[in-house]
PDB file of C-alpha atoms in Angstrom:
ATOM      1  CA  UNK A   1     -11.595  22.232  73.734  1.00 53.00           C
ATOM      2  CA  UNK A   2      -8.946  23.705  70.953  1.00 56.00           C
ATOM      3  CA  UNK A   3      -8.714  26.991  73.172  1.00 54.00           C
ATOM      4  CA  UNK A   4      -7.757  24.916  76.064  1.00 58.00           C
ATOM      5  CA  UNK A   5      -4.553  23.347  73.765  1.00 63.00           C
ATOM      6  CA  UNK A   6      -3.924  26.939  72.212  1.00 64.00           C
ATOM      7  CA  UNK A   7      -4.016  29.226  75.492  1.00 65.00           C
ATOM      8  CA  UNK A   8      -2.581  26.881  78.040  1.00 65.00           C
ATOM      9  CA  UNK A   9      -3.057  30.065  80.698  1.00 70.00           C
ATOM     10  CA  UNK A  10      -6.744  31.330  79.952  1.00 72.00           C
ATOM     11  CA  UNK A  11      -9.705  29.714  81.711  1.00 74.00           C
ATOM     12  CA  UNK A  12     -12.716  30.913  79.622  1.00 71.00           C
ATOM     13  CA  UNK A  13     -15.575  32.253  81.998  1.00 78.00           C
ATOM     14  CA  UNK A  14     -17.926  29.548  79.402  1.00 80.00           C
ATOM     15  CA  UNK A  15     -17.754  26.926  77.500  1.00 83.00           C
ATOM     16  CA  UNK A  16     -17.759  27.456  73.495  1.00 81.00           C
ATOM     17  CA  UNK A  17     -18.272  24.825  71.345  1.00 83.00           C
ATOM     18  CA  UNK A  18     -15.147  23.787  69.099  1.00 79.00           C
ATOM     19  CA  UNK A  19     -17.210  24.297  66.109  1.00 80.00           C
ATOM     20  CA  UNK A  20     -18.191  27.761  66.783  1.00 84.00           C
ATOM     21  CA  UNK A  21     -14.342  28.669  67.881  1.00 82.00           C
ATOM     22  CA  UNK A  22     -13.027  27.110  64.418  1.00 79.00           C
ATOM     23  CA  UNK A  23     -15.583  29.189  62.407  1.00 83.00           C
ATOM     24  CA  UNK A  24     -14.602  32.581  64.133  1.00 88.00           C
ATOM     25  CA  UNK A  25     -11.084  31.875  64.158  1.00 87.00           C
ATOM     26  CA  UNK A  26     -10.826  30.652  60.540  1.00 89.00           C
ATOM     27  CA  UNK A  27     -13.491  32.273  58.237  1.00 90.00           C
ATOM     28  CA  UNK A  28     -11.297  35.002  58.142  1.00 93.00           C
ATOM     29  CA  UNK A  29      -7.949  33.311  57.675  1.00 92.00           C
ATOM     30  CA  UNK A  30     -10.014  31.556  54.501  1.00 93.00           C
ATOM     31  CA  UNK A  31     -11.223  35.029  53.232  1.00 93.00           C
ATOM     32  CA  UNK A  32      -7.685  36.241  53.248  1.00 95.00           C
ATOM     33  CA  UNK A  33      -6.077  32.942  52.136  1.00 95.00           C
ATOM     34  CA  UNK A  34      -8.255  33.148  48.951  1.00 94.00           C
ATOM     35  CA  UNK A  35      -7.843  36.888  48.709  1.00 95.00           C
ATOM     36  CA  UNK A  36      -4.273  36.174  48.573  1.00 96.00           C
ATOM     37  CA  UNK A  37      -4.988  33.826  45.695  1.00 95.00           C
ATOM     38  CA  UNK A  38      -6.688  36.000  43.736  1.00 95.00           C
ATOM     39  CA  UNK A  39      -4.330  38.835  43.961  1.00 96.00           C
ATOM     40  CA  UNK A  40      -1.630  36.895  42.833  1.00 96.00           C
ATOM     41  CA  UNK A  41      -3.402  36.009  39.742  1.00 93.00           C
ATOM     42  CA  UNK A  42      -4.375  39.362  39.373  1.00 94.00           C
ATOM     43  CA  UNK A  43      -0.483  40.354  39.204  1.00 96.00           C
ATOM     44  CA  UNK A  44      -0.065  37.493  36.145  1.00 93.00           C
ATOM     45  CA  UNK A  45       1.706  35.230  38.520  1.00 93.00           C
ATOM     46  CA  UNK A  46       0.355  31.155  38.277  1.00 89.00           C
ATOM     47  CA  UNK A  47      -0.316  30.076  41.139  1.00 90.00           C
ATOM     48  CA  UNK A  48      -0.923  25.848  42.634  1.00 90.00           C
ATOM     49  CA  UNK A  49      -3.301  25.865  45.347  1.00 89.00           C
ATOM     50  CA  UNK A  50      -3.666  22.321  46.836  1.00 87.00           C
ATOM     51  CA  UNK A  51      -6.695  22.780  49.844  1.00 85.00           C
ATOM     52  CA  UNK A  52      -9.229  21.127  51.605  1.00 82.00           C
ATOM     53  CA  UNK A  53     -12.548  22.943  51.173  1.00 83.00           C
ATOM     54  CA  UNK A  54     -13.429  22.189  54.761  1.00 80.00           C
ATOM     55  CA  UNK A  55     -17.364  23.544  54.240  1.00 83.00           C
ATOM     56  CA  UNK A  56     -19.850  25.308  52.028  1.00 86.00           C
ATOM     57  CA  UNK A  57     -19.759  28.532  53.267  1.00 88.00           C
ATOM     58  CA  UNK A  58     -15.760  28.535  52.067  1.00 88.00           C
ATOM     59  CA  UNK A  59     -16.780  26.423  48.666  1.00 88.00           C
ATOM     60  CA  UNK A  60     -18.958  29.500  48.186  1.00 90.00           C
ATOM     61  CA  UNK A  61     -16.416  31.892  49.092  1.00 92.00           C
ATOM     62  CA  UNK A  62     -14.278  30.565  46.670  1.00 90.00           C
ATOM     63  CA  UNK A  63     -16.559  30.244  44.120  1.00 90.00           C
ATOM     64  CA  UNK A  64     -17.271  34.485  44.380  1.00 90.00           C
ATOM     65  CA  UNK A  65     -13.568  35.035  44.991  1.00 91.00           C
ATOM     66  CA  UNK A  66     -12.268  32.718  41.931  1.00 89.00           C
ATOM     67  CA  UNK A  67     -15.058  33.365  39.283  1.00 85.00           C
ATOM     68  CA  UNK A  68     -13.922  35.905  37.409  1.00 86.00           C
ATOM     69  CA  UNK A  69      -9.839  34.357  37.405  1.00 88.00           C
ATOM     70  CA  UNK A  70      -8.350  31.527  34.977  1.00 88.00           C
ATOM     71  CA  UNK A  71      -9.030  28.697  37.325  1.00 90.00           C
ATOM     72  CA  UNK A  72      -7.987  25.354  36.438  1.00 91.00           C
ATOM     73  CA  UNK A  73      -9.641  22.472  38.274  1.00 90.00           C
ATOM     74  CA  UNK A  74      -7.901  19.602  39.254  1.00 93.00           C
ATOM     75  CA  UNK A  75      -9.279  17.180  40.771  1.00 92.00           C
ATOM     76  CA  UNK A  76      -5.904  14.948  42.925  1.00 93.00           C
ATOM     77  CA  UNK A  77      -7.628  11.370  43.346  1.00 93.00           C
ATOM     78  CA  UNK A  78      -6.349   7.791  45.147  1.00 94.00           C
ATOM     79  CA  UNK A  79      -8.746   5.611  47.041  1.00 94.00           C
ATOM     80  CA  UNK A  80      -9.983   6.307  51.161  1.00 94.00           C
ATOM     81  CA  UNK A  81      -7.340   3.025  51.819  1.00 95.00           C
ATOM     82  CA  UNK A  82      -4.457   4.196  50.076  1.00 95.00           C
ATOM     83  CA  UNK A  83      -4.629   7.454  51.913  1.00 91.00           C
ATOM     84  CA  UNK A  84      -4.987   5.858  54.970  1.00 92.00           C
ATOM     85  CA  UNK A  85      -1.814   3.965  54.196  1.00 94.00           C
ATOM     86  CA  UNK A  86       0.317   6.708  52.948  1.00 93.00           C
ATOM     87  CA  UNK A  87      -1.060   8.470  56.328  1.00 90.00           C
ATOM     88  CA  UNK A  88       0.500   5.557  58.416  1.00 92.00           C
ATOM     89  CA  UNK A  89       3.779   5.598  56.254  1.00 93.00           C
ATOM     90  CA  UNK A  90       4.324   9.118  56.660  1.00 90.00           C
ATOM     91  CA  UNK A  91       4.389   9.226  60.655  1.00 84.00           C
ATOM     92  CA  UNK A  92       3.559  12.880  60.515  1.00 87.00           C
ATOM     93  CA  UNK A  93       0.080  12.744  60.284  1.00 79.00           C
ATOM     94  CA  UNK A  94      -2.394  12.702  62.595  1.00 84.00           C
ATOM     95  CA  UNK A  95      -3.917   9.293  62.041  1.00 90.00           C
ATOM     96  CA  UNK A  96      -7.825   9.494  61.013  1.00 89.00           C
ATOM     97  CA  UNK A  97      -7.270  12.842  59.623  1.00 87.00           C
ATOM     98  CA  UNK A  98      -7.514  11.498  55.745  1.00 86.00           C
ATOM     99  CA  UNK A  99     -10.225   9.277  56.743  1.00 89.00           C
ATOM    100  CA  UNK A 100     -11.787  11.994  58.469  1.00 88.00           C
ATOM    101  CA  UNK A 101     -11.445  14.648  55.323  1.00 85.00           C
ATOM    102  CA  UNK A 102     -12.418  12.058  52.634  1.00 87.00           C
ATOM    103  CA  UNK A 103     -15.977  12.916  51.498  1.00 86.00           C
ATOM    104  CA  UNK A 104     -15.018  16.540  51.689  1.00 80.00           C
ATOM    105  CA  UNK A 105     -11.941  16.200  49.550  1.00 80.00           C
ATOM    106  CA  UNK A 106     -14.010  14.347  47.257  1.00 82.00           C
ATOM    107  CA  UNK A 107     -17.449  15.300  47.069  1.00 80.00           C
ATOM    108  CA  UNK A 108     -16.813  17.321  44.172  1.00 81.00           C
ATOM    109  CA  UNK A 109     -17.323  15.018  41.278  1.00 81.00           C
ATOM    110  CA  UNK A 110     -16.606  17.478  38.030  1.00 87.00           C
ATOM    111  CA  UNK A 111     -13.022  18.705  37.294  1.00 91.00           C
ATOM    112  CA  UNK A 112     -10.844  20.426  34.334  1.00 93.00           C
ATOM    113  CA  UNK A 113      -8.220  17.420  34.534  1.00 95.00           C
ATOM    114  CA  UNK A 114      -7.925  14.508  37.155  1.00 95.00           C
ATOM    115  CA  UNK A 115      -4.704  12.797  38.179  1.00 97.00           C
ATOM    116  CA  UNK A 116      -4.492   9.578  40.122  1.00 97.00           C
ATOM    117  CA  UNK A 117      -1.596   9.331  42.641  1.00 97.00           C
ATOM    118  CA  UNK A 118      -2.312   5.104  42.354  1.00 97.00           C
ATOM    119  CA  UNK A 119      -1.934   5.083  38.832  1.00 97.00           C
ATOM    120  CA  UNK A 120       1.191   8.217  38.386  1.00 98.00           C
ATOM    121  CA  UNK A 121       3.818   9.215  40.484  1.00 98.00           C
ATOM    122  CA  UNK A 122       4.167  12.874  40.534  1.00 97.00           C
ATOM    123  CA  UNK A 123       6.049  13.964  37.958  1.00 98.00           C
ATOM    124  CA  UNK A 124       3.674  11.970  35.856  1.00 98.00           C
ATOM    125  CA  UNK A 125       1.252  14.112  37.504  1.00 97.00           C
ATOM    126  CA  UNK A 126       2.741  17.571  36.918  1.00 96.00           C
ATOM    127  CA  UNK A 127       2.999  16.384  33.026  1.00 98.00           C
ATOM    128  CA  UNK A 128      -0.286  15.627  32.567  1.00 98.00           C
ATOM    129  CA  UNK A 129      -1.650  19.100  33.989  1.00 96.00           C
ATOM    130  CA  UNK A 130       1.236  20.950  32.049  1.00 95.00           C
ATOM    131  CA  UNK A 131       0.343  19.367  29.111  1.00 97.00           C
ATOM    132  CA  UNK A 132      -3.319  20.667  29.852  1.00 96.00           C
ATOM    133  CA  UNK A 133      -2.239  24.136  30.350  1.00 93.00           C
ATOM    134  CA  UNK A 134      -0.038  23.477  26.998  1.00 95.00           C
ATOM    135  CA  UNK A 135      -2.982  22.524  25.096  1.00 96.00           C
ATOM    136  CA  UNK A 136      -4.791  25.946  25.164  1.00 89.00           C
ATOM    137  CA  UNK A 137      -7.882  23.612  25.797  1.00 91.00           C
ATOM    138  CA  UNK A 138     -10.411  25.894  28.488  1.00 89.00           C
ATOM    139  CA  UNK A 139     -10.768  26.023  31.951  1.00 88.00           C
ATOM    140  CA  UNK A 140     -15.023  25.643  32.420  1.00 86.00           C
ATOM    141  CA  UNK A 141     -15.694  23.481  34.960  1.00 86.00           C
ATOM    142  CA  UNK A 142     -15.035  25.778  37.888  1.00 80.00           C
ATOM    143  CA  UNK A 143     -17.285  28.748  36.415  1.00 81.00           C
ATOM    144  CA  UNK A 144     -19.805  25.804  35.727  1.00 84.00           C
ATOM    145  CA  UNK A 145     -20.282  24.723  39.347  1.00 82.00           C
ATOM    146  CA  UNK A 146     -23.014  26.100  41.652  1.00 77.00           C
ATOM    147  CA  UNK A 147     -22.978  27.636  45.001  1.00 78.00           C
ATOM    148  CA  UNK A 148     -24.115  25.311  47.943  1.00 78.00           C
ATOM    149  CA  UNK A 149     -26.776  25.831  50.845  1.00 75.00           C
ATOM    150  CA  UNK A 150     -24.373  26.869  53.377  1.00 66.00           C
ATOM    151  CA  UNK A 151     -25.698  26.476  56.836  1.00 60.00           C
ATOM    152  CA  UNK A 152     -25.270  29.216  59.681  1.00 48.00           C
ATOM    153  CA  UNK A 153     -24.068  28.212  62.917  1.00 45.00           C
TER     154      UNK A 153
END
């Protein structure tokens, strides 16, 4: 149970599942997290966000939140092995996480701009999506995708 690992001193009076503790406890972290966001854009500052969109209650959130701001898509792609690999490399990863977050990370299938970490390192990267935001060419896939059926726990 996460609360067990977290509060190594509480015994809870009843079980709650680890699904239901991770929704409380980070719904509102999200909300603020992409409140954050958007009030940084609202104060003319850029800003890089690089997130997993764990669920579609927080892909909706972010769609509301982000609607109405210059939003540049980017879709960050490499294969399911080579992020296992570079998860085994690393030795700071939990091992199965990237496995784990795959067809989350990736079931969005429309972007502004794609880079692929197999094919460009990352400066090659950060080129290619400067020269997008160089080119004055708009950002319309974000305002362009829909809201999901978000199921309530």
């Amino acid at each position: 149970m996460i609360l067990s690992r977290i509060f190594l001193n509480i015994e809870p009076k009843r079980e709650v599942d680890d699904q239901v503790v991770a929704q409380i406890t980070f719904d509102p972290l999200i909300s603020l997290y992409y409140s954050k966001i958007k009030l940084f854009s609202e104060m003319g500052l850029n800003v890089i966000v690089d997130t997993v969109i764990e669920n579609d209650k927080w892909f909706n959130e972010c769609l509301d939140v982000f609607s109405d701001q210059p939003t540049l898509f980017v879709g960050v792609i490499c294969s399911k092995e080579e992020l296992i690999r570079r998860e085994q490399t690393r030795g700071d990863r939990n091992i199965g996480l990237a496995a784990s977050q795959f067809s989350k990370v990736y079931c969005i299938d429309e972007y502004d701009l794609e880079v692929n970490t197999e094919e460009l390192n990352p400066i090659e990267c950060a080129e290619k999506i400067l020269s997008f935001i160089k080119s004055n060419k708009e950002y319309s896939v974000f305002k362009k995708l829909s809201k999901r059926n978000a199921s309530v726990s």
